[in-house]
JSON list of N, CA and C in Angstrom, two decimals:
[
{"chain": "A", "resi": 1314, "resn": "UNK", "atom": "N", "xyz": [-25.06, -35.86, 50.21]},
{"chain": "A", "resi": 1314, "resn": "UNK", "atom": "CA", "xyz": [-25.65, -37.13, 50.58]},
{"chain": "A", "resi": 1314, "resn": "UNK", "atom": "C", "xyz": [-27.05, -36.90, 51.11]},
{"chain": "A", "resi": 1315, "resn": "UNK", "atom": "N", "xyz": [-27.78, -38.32, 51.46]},
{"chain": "A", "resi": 1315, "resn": "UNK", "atom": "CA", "xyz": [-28.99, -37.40, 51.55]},
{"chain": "A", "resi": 1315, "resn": "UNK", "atom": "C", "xyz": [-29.26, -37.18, 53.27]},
{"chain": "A", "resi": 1316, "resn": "UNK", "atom": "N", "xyz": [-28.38, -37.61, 54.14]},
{"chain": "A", "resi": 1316, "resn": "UNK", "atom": "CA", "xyz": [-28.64, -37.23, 55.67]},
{"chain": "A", "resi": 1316, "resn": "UNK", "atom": "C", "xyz": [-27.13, -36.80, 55.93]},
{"chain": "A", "resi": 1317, "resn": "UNK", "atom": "N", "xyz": [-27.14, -35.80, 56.04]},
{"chain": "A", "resi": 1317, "resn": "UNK", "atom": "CA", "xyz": [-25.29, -35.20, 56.19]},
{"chain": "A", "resi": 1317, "resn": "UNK", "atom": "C", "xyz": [-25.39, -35.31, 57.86]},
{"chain": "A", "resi": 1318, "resn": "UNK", "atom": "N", "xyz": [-24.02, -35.88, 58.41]},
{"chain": "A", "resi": 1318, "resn": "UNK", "atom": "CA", "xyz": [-23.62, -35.07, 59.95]},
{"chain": "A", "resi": 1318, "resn": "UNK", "atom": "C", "xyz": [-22.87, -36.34, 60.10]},
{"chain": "A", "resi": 1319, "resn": "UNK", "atom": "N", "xyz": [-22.83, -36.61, 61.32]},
{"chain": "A", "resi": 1319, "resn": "UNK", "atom": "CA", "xyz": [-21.76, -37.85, 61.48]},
{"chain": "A", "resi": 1319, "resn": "UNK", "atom": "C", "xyz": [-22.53, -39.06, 61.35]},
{"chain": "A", "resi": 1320, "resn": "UNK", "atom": "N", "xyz": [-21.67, -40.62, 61.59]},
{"chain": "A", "resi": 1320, "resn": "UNK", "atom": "CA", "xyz": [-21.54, -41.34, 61.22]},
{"chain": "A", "resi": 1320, "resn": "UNK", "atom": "C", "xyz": [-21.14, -41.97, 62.19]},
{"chain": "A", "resi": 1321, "resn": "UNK", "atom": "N", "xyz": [-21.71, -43.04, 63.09]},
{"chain": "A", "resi": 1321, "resn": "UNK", "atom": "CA", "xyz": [-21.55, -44.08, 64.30]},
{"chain": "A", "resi": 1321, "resn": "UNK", "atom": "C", "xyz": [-20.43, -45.02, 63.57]},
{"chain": "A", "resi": 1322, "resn": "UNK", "atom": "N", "xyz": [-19.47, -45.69, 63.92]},
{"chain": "A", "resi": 1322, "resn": "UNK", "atom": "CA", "xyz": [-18.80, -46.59, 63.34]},
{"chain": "A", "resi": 1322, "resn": "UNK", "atom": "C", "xyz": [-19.46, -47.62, 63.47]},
{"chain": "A", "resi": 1323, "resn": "UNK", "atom": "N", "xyz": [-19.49, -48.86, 62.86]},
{"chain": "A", "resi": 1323, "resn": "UNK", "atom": "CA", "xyz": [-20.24, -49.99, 62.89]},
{"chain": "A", "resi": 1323, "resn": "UNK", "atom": "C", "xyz": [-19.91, -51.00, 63.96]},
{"chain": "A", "resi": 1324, "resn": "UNK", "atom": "N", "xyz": [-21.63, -51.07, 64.67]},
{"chain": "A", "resi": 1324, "resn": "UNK", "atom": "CA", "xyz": [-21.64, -51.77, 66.11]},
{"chain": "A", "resi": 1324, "resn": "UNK", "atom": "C", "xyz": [-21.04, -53.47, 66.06]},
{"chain": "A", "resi": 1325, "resn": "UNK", "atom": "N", "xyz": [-20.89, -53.63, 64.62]},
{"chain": "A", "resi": 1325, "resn": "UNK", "atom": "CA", "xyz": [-20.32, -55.50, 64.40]},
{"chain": "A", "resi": 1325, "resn": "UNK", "atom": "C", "xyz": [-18.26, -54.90, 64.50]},
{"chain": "A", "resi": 1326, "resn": "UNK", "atom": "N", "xyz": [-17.85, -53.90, 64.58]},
{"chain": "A", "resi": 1326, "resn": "UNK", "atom": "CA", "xyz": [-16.84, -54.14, 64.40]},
{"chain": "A", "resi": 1326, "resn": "UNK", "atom": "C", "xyz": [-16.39, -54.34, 62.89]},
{"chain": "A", "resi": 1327, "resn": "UNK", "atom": "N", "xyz": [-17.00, -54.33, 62.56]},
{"chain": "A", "resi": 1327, "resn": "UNK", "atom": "CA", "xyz": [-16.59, -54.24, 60.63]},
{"chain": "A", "resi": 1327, "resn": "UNK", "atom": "C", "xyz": [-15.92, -52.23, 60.20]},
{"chain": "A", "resi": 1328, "resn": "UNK", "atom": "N", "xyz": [-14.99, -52.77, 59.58]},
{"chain": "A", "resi": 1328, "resn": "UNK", "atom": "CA", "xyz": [-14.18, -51.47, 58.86]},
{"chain": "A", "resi": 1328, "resn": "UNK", "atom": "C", "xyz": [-15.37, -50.49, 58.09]},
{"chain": "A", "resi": 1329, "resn": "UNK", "atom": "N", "xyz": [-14.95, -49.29, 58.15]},
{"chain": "A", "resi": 1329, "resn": "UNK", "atom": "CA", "xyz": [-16.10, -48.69, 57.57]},
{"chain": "A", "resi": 1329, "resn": "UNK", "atom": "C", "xyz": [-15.39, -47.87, 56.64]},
{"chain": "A", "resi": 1330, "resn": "UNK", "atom": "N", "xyz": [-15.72, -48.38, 55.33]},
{"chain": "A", "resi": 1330, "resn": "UNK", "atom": "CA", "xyz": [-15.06, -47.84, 54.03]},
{"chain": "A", "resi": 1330, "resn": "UNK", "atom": "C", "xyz": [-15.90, -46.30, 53.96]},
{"chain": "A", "resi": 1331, "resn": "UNK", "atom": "N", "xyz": [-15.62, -45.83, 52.99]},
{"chain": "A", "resi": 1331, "resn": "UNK", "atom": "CA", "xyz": [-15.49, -44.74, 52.30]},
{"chain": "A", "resi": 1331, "resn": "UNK", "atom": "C", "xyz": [-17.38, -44.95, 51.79]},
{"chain": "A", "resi": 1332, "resn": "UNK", "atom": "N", "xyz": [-17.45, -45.84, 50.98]},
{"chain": "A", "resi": 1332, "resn": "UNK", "atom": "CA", "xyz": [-18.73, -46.56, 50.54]},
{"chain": "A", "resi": 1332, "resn": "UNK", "atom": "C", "xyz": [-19.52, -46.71, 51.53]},
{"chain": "A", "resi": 1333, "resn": "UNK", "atom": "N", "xyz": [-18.82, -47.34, 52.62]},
{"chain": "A", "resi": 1333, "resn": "UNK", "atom": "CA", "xyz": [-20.06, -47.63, 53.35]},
{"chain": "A", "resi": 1333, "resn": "UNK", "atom": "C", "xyz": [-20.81, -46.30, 54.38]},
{"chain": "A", "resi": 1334, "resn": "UNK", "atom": "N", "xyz": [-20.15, -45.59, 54.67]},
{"chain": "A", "resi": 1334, "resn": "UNK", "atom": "CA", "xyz": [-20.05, -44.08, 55.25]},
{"chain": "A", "resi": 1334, "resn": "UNK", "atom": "C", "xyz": [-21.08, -43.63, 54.27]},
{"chain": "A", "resi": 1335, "resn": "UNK", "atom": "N", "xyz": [-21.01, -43.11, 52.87]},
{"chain": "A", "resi": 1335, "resn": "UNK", "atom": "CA", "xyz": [-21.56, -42.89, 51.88]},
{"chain": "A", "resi": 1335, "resn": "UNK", "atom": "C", "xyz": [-23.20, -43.41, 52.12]},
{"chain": "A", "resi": 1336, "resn": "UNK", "atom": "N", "xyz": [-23.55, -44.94, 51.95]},
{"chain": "A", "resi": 1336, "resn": "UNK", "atom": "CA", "xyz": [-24.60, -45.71, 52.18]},
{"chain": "A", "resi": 1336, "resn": "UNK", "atom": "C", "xyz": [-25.34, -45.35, 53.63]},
{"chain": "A", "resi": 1337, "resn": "UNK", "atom": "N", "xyz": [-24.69, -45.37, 54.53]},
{"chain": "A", "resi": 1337, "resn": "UNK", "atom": "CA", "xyz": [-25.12, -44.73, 55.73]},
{"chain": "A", "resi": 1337, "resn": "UNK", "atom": "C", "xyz": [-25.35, -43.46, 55.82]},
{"chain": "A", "resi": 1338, "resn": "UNK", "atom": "N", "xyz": [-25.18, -42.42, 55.48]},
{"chain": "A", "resi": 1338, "resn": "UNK", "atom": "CA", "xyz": [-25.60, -41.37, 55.35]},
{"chain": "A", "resi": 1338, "resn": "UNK", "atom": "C", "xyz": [-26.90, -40.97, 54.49]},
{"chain": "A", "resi": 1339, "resn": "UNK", "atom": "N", "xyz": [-27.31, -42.16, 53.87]},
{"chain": "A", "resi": 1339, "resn": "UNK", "atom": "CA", "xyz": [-28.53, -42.04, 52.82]},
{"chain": "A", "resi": 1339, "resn": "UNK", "atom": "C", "xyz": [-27.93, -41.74, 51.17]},
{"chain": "A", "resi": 1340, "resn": "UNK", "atom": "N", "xyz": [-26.67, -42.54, 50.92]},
{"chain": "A", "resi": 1340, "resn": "UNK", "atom": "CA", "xyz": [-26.66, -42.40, 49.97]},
{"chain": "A", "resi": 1340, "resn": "UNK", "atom": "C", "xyz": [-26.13, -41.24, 48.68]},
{"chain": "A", "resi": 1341, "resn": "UNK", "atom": "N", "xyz": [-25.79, -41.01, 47.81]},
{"chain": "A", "resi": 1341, "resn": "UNK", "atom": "CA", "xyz": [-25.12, -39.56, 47.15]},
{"chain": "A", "resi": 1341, "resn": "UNK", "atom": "C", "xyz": [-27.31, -38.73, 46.76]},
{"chain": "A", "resi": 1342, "resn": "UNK", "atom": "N", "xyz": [-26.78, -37.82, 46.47]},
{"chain": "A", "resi": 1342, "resn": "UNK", "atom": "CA", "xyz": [-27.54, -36.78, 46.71]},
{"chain": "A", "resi": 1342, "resn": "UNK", "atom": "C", "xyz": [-27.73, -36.93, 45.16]},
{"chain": "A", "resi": 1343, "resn": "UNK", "atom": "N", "xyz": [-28.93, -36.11, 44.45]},
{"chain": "A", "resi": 1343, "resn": "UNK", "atom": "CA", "xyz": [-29.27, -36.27, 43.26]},
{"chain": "A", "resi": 1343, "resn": "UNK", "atom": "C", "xyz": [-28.04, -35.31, 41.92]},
{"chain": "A", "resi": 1344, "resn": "UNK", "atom": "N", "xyz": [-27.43, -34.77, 42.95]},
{"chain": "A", "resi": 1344, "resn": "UNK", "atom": "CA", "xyz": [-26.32, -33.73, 41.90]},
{"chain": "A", "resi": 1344, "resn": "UNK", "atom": "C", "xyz": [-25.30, -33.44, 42.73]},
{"chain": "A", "resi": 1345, "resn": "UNK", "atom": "N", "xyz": [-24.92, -34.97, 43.40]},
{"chain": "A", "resi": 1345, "resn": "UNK", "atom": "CA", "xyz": [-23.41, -35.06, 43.75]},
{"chain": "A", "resi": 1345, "resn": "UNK", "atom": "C", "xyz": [-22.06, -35.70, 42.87]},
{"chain": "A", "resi": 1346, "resn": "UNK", "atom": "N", "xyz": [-21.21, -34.91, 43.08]},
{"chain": "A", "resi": 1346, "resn": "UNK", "atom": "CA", "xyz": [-19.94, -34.99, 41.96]},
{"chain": "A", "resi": 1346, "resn": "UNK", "atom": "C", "xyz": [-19.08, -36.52, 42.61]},
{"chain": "A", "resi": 1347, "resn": "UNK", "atom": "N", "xyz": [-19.81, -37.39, 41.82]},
{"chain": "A", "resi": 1347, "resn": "UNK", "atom": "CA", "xyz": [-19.05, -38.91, 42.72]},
{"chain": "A", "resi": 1347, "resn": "UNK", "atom": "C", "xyz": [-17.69, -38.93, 42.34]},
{"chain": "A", "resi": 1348, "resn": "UNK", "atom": "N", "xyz": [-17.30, -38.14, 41.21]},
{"chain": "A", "resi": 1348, "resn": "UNK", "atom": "CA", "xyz": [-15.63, -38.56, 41.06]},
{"chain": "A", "resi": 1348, "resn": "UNK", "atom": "C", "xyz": [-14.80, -37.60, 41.96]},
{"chain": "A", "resi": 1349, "resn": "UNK", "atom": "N", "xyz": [-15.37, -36.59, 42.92]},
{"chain": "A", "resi": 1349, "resn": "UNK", "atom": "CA", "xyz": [-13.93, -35.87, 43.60]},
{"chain": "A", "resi": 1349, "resn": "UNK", "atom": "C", "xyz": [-14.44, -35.65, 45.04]},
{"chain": "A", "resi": 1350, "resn": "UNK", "atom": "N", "xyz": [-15.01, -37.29, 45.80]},
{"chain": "A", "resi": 1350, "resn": "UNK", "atom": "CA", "xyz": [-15.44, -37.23, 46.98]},
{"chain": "A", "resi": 1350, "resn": "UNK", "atom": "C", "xyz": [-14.12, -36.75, 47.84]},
{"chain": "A", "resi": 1351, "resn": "UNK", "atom": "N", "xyz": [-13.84, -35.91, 48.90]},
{"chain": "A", "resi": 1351, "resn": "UNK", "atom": "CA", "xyz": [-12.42, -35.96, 49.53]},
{"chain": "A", "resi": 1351, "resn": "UNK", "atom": "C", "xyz": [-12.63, -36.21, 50.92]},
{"chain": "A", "resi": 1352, "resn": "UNK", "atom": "N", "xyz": [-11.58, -36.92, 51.62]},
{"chain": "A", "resi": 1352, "resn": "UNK", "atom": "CA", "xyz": [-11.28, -37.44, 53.07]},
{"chain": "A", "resi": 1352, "resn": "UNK", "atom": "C", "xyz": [-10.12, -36.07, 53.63]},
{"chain": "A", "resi": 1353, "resn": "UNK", "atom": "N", "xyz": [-10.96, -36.08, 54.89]},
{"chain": "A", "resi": 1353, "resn": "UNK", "atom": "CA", "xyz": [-10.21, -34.98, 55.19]},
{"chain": "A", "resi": 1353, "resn": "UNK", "atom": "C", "xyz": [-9.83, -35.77, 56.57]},
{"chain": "A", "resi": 1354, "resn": "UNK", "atom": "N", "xyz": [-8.51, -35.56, 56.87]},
{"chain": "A", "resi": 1354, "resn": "UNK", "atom": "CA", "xyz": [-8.15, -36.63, 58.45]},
{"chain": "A", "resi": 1354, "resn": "UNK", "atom": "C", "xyz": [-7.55, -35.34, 59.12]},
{"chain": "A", "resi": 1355, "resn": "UNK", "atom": "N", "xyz": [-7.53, -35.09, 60.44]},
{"chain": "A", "resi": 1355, "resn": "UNK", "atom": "CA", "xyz": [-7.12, -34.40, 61.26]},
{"chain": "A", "resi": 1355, "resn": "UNK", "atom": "C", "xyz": [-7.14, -33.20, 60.69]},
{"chain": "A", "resi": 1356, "resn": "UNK", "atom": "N", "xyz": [-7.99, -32.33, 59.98]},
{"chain": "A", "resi": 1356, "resn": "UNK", "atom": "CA", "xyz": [-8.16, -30.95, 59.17]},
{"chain": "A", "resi": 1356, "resn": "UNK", "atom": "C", "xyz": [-7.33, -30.52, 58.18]},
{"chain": "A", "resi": 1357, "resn": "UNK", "atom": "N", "xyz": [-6.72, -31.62, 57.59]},
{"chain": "A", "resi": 1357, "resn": "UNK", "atom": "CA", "xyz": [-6.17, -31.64, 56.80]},
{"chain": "A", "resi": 1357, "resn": "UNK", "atom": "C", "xyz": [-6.61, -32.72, 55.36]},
{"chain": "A", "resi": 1358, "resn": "UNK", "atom": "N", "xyz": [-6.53, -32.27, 53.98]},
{"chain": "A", "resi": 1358, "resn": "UNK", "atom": "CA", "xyz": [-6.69, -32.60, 52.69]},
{"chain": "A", "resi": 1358, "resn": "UNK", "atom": "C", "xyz": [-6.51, -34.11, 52.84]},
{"chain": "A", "resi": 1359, "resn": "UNK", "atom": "N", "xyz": [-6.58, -35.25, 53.23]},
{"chain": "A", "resi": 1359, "resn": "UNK", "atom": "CA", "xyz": [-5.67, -36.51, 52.83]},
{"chain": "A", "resi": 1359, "resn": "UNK", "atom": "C", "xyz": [-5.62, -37.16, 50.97]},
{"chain": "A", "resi": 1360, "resn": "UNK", "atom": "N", "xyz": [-7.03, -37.38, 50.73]},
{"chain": "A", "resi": 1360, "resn": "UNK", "atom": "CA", "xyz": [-7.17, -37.63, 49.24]},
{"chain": "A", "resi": 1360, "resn": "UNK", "atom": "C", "xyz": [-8.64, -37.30, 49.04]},
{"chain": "A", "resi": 1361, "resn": "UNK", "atom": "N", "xyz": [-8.55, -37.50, 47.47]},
{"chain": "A", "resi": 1361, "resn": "UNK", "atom": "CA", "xyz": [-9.79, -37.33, 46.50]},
{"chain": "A", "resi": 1361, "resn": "UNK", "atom": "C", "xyz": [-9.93, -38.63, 46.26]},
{"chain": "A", "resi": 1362, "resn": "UNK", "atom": "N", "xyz": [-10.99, -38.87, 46.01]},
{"chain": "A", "resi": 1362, "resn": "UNK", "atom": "CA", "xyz": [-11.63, -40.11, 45.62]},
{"chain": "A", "resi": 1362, "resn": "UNK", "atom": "C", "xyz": [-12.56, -40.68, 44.75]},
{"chain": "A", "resi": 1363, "resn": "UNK", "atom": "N", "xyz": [-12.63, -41.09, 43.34]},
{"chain": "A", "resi": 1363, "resn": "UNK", "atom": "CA", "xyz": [-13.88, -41.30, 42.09]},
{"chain": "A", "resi": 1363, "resn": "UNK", "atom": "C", "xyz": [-14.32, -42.59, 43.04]},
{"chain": "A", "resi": 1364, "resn": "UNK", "atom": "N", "xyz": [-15.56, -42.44, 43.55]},
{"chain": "A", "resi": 1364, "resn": "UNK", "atom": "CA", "xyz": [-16.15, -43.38, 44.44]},
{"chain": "A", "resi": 1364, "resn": "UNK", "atom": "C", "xyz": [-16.76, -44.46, 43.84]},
{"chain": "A", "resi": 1365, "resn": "UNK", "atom": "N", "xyz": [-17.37, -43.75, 42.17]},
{"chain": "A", "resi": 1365, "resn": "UNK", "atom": "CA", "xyz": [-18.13, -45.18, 41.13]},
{"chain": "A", "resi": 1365, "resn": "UNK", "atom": "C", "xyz": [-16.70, -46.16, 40.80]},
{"chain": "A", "resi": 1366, "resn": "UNK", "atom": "N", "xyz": [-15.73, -45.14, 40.70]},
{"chain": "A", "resi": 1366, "resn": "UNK", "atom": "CA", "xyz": [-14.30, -46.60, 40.28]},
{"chain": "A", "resi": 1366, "resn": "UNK", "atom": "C", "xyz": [-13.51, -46.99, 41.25]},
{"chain": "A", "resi": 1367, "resn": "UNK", "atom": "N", "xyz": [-13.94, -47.08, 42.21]},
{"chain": "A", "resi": 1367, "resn": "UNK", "atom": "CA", "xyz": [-13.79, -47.49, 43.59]},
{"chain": "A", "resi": 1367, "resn": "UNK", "atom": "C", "xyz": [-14.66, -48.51, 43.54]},
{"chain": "A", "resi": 1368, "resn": "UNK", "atom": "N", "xyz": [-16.01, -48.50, 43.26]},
{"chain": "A", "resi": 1368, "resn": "UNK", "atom": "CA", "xyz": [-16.72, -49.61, 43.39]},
{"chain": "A", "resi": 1368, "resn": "UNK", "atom": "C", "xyz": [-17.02, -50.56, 42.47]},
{"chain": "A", "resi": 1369, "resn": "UNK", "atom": "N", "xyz": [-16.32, -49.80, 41.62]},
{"chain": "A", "resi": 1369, "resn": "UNK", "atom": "CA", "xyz": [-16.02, -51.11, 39.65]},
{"chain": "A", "resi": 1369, "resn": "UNK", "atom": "C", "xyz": [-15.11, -52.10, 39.89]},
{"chain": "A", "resi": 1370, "resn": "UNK", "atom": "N", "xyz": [-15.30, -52.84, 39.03]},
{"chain": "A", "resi": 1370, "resn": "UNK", "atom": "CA", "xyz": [-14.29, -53.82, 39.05]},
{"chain": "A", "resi": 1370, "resn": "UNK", "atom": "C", "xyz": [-12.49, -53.49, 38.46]},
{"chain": "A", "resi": 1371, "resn": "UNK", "atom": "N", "xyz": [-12.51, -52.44, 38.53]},
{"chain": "A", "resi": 1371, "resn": "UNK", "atom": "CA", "xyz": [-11.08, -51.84, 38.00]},
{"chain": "A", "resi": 1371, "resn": "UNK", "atom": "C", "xyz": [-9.80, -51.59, 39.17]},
{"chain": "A", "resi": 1372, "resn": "UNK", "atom": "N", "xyz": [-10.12, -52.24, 40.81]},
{"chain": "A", "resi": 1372, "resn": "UNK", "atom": "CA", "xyz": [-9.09, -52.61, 41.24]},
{"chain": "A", "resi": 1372, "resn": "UNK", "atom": "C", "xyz": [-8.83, -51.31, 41.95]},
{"chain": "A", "resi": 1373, "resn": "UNK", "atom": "N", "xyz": [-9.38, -50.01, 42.11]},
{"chain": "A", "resi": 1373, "resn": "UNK", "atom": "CA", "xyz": [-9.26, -48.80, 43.03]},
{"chain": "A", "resi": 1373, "resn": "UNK", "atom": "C", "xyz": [-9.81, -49.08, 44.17]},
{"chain": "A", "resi": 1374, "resn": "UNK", "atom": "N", "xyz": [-9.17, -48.78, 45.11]},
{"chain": "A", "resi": 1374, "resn": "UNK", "atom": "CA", "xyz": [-9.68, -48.69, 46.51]},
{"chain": "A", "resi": 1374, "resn": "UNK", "atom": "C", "xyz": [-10.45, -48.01, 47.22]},
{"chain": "A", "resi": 1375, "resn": "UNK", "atom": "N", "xyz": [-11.30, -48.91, 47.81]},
{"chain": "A", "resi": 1375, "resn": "UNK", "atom": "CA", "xyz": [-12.56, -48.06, 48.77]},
{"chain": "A", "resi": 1375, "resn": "UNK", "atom": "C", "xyz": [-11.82, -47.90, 50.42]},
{"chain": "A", "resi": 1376, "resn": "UNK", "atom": "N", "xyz": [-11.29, -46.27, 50.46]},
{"chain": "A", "resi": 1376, "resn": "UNK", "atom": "CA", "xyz": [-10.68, -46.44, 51.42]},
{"chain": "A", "resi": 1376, "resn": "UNK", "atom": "C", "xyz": [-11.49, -46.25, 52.92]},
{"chain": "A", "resi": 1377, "resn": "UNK", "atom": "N", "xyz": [-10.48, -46.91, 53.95]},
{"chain": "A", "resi": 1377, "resn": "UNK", "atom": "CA", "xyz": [-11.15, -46.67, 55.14]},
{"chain": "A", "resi": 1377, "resn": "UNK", "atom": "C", "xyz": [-11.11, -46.04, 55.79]},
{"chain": "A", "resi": 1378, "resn": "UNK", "atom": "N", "xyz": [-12.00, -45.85, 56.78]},
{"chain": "A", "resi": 1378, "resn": "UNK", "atom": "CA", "xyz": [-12.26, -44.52, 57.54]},
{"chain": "A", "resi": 1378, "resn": "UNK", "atom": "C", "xyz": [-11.88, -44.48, 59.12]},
{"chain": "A", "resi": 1379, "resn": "UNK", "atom": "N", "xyz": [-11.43, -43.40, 59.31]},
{"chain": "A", "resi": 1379, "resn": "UNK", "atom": "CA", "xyz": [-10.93, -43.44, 60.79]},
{"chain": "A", "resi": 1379, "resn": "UNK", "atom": "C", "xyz": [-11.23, -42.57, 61.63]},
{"chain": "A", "resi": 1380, "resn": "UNK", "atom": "N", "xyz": [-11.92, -42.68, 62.93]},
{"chain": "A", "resi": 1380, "resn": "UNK", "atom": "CA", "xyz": [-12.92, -42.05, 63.85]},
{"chain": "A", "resi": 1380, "resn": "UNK", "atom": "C", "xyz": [-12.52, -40.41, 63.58]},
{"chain": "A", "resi": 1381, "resn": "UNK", "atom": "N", "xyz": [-13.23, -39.38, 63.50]},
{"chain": "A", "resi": 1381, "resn": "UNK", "atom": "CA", "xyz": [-12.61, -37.80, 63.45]},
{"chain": "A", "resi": 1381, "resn": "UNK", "atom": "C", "xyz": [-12.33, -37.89, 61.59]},
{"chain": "A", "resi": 1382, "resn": "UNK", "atom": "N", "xyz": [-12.57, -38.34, 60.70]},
{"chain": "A", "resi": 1382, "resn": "UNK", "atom": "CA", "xyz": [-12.26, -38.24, 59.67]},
{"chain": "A", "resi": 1382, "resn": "UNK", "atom": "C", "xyz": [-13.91, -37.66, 58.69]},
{"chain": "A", "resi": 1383, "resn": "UNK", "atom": "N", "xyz": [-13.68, -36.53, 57.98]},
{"chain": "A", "resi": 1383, "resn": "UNK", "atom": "CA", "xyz": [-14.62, -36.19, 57.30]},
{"chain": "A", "resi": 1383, "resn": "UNK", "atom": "C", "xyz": [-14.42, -35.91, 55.85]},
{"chain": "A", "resi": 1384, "resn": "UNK", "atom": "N", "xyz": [-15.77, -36.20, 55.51]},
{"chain": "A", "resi": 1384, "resn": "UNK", "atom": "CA", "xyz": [-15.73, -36.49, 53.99]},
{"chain": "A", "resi": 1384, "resn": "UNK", "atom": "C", "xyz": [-16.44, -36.22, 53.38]},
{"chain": "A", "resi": 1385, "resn": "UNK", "atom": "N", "xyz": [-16.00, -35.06, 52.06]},
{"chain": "A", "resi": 1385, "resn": "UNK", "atom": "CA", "xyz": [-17.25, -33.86, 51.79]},
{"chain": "A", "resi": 1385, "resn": "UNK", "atom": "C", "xyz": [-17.17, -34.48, 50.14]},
{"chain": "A", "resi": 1386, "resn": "UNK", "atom": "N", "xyz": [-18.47, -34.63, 50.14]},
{"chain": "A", "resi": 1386, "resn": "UNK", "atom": "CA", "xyz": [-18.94, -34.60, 48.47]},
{"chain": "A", "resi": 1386, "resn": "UNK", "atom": "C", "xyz": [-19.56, -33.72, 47.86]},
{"chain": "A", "resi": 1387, "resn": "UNK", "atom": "N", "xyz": [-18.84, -33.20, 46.93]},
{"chain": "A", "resi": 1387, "resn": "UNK", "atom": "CA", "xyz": [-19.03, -31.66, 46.23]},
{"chain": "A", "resi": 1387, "resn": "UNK", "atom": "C", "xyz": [-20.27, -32.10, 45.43]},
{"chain": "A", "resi": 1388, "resn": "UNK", "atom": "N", "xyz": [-21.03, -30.61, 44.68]},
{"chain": "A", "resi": 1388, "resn": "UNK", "atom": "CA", "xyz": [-22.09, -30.76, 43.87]},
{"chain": "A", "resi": 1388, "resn": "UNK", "atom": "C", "xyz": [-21.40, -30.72, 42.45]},
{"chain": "A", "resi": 1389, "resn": "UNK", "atom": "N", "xyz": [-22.21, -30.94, 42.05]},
{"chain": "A", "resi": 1389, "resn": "UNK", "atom": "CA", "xyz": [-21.89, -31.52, 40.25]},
{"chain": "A", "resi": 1389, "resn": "UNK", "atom": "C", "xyz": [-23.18, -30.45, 39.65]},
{"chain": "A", "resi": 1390, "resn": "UNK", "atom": "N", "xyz": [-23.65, -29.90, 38.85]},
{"chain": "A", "resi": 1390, "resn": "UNK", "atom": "CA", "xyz": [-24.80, -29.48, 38.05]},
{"chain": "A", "resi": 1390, "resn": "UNK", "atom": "C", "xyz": [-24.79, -30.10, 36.80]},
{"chain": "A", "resi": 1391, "resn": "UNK", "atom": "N", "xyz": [-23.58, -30.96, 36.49]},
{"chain": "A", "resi": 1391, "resn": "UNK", "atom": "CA", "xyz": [-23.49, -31.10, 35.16]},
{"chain": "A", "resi": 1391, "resn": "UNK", "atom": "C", "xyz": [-24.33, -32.52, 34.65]}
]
C-alpha cells in the first residue's frame, strides 16, 4: 500500500472494512497482488481476500476489521 503501519479506526464510528483500511493507508501499491490480500486476527491466518471482487458487483464481501487485526498485501510482478 502506499503508507504501511497502522490504521486509527474511524472517528464517525463507521465500520472499517477491509477496503476502507486499504484507502486509508494510501491505497494498493503499483505491484500489489489484489486477489490474495490476507487478515490476520490475533496472529493467526483468518482469510484471504480478492479485494477487486469484493468491490464488484458479484456479491463477495468486504470484510470488517477489528482493532489488533492486520492485513498484509503481497507483491504481484506479474
Amino acid at each position: 500500500v502506499g503508507n504501511a503501519g497502522a490504521i486509527e479506526n474511524p472517528s464517525d464510528g463507521s465500520p472499517l472494512t477491509l477496503s476502507k483500511a486499504i484507502a486509508l493507508a494510501g491505497g494498493f501499491a503499483r505491484f500489489a497482488k489484489r486477489s490474495a490480500v490476507t487478515i490476520y486476527r490475533g496472529g493467526k491466518m483468518l482469510t484471504t481476500v480478492d479485494v477487486m471482487k469484493a468491490l464488484s458487483s458479484s456479491g463477495a464481501e468486504d470484510p470488517l476489521l477489528q482493532p489488533g487485526d492486520t492485513v498484509f498485501v503481497p507483491e504481484s510482478r506479474l
